[in-house]
Short mmCIF file of C-alpha atoms in Angstrom, two decimals:
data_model
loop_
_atom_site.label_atom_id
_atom_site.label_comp_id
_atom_site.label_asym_id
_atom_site.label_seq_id
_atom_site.Cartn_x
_atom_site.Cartn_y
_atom_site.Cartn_z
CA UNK A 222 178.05 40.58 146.16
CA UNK A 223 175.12 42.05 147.71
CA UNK A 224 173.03 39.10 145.41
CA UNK A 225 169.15 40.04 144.96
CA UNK A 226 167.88 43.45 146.60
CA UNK A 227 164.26 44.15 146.94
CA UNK A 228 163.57 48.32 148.18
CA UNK A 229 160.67 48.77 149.93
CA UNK A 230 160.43 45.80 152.46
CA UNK A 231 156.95 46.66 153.48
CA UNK A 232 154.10 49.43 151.53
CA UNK A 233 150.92 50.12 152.19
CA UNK A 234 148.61 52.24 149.75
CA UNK A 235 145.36 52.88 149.39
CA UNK A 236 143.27 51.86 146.02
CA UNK A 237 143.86 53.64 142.79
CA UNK A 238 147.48 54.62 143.73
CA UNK A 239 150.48 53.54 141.70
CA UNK A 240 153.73 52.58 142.70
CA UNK A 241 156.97 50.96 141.68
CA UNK A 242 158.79 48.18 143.40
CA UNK A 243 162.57 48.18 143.06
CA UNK A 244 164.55 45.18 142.25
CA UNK A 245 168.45 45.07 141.69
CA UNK A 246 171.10 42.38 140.55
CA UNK A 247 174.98 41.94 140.71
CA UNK A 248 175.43 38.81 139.44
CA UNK A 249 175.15 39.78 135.91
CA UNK A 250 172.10 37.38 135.48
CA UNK A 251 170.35 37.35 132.27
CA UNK A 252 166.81 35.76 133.86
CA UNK A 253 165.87 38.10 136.30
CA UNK A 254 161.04 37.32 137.34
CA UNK A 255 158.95 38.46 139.68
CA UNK A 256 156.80 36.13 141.62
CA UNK A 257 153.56 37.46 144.48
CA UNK A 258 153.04 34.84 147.06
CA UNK A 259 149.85 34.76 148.91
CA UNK A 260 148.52 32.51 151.60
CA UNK A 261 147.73 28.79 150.23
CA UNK A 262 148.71 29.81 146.86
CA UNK A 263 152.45 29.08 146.55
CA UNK A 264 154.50 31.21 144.00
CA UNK A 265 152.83 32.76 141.17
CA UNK A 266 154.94 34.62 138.48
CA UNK A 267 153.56 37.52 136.91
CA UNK A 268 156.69 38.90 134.84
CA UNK A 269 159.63 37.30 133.52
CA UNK A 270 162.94 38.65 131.44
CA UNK A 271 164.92 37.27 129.80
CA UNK A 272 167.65 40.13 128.68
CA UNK A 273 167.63 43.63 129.03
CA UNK A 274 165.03 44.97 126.52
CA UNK A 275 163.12 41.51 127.12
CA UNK A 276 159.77 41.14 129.19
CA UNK A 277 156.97 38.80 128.79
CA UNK A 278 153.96 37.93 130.86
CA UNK A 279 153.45 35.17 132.92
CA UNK A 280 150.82 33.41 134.77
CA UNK A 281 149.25 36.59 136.67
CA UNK A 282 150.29 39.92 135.02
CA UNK A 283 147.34 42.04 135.21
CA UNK A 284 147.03 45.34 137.15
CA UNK A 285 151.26 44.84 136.80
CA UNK A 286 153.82 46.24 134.22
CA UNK A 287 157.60 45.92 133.88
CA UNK A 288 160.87 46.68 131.81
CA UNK A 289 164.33 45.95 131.99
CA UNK A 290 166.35 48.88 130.54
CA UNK A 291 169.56 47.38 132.00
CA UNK A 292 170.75 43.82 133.43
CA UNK A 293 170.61 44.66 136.79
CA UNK A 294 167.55 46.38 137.67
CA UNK A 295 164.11 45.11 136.82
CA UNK A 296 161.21 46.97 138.44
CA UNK A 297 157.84 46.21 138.72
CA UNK A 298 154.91 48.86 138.26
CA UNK A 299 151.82 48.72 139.81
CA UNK A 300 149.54 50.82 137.58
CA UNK A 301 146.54 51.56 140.19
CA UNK A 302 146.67 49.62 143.21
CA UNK A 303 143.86 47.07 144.46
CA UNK A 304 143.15 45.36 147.58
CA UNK A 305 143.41 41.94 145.65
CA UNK A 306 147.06 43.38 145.03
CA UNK A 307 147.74 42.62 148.74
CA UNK A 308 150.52 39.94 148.46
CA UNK A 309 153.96 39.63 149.36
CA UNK A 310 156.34 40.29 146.29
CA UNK A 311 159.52 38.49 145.35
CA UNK A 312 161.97 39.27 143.03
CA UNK A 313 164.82 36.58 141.32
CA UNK A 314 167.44 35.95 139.48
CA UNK A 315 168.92 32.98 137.29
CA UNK A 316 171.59 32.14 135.04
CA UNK A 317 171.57 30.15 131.77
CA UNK A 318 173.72 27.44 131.18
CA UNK A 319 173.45 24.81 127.93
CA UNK A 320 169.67 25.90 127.31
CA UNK A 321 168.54 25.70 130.91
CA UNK A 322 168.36 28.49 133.76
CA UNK A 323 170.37 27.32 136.95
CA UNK A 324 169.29 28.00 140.57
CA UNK A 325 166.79 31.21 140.95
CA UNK A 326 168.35 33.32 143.83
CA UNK A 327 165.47 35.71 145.93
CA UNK A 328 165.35 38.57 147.02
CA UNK A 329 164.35 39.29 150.64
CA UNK A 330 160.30 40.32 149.72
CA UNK A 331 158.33 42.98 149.75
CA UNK A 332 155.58 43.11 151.75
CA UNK A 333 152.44 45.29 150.45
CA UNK A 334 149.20 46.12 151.71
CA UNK A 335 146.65 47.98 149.60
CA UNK A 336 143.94 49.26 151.79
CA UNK B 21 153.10 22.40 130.28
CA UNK B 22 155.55 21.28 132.99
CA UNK B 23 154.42 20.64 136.60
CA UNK B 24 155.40 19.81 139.62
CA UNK B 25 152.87 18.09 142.32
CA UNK B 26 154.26 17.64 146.30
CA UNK B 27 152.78 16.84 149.38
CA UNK B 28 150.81 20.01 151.01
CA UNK B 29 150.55 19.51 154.73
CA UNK B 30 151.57 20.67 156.70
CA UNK B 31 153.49 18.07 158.46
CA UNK B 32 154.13 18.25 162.04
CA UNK B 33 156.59 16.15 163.65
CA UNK B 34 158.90 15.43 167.27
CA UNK B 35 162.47 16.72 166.99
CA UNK B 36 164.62 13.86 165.96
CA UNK B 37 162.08 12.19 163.84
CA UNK B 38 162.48 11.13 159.75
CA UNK B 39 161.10 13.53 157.55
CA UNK B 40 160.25 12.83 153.99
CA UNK B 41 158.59 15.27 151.49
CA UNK B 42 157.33 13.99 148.43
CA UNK B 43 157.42 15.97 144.65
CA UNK B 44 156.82 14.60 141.60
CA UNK B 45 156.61 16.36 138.26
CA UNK B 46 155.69 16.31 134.84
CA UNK B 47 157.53 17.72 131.99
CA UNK B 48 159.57 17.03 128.45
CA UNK B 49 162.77 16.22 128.27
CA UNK B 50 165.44 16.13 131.46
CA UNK B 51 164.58 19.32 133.83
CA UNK B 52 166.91 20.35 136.37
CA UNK B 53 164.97 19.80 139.88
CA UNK B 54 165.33 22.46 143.33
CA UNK B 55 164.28 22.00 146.30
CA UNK B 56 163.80 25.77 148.19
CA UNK B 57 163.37 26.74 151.77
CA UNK B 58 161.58 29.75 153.04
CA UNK B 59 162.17 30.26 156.74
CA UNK B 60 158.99 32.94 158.00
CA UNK B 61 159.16 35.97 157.38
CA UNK B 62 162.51 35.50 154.33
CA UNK B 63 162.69 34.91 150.91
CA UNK B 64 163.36 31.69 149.11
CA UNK B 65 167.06 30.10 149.56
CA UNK B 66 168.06 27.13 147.76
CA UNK B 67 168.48 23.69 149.75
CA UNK B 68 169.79 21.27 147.47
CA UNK B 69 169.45 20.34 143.57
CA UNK B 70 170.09 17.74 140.88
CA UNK B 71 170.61 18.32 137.28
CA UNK B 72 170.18 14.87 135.65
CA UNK B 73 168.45 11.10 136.50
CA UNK B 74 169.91 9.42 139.11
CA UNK B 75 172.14 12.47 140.97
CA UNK B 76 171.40 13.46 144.54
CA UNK B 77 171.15 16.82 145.98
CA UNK B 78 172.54 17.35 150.02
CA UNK B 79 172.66 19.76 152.30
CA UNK B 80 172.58 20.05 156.31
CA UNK B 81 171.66 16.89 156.16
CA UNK B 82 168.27 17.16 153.60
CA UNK B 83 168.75 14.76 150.69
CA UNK B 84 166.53 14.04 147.55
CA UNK B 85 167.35 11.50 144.35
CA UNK B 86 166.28 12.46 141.34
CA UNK B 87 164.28 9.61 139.62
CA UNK B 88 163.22 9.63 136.11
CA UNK B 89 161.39 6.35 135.92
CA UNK B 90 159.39 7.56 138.87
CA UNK B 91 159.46 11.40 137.78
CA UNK B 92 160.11 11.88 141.28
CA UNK B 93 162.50 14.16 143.48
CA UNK B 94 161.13 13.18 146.81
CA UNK B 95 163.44 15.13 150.08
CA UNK B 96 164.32 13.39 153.17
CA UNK B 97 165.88 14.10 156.58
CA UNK B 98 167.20 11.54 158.93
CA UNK B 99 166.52 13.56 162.11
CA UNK B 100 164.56 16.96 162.30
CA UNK B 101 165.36 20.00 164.16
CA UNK B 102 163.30 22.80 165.71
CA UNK B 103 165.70 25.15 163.29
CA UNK B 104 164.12 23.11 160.20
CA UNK B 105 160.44 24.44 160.74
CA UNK B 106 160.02 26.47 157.26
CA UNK B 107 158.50 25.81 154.08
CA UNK B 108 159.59 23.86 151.57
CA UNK B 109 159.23 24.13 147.59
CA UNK B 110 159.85 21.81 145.30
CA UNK B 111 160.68 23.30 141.76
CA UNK B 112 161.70 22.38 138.24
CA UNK B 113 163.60 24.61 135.43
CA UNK B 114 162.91 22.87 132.11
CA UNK B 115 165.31 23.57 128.94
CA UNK B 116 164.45 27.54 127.92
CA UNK B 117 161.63 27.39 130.05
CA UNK B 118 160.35 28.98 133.25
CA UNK B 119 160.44 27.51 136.75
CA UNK B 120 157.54 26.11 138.17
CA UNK B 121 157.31 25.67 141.84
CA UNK B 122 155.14 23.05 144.06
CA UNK B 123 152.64 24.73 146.02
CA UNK B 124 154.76 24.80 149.37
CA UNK B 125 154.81 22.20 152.20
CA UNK B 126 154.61 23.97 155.57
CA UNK B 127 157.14 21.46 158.49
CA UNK B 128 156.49 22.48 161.91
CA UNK B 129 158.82 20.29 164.35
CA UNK B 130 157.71 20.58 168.19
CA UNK B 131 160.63 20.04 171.01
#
């Protein structure tokens, strides 16, 4: 199992440009987030689904949008890039046993800059 | 909503010496509790975990208890490394809900 895959591992754009961050599972996890981490700040979700043709919002999910057409793949879009955007991004996985969702397993991070 | 408080250092300490990490949390019910590592420049991994009042998570030698009456999940080491410098996250997964992490507490250990 290659687990949690993240594609790129480091961006840089400049404002106003869009781009989509790749995340893959093969554990056939239904819970599959994605989480920016910045300096001081800790983790900090910003999408969450819970099936394929499930997404919801969590605590930060402006300037961001997702889908999950499949089980395995759940990419996030940014929709015009901002320098407040600048984060590292992590992708993870989980899956649900008796009501509650086991051990998240991360991806390796992606790193973006927006200039 | 469910929450999870823990120590925010960062702690510093001589290789060989005990290292405890508090976390406490708040939340309905009987949450499953994590604790995470994050070694620079990596994602997350998972370090230990319980799943219900009075279990104990291990692993390469980290332990933490998971007290109800104390709503605590505090992690201990009997002897740091240089190899344990990371940060550490404390989380919770409540029933249906989403996790919720600790803010991160960064360990440097010197030689």
């Amino acid at each position: 199992n290659a687990g949690v895959t993240q594609t790129p591992k480091f961006q840089v754009l400049k404002t106003g440009q869009s781009m989509t961050l790749q995340c893959a599972q093969d554990m056939n996890h239904e819970y599959m987030s994605w989480y920016r981490q910045d300096p001081g700040m800790g983790l900090r979700l910003i999408h969450y689904s819970v099936g394929a043709g499930i997404t919801d919002q969590g605590e930060v999910p402006n300037g961001y949008n997702v889908s999950r057409s499949t089980t395995e793949d759940f990419p996030l879009r940014l929709l015009s890039a901002a320098p407040s955007q600048t984060s590292v991004y992590f992708c993870a996985s989980s899956l649900k046993t008796s009501g509650f969702y086991n051990e998240q397993f991360f991806g390796p991070g992606t790193r973006l800059t927006v200039l | 909503g469910n929450s999870v408080t823990q120590m925010e250092g960062p702690v510093t300490l001589s290789e060989e010496a005990f290292l405890t990490i508090n976390c406490t949390y708040t939340a309905t019910g009987y949450p499953s509790l994590f604790w995470y590592v994050q070694y620079p420049g990596e994602g997350l991994q998972l370090l230990l975990k319980a799943t219900k009042a009075d279990d104990k998570g291990s692993n390469k030698g980290f332990e933490a208890t998971y007290r109800k009456e104390t709503t605590s999940f505090h992690l201990e080491k009997g002897s740091v490394q240089v190899s344990d410098s990371a940060v550490y996250f404390c989380a919770l997964s409540g029933n249906g809900q989403n996790f919720v992490f600790g803010p991160g507490t960064r360990l440097s250990v010197l030689p």
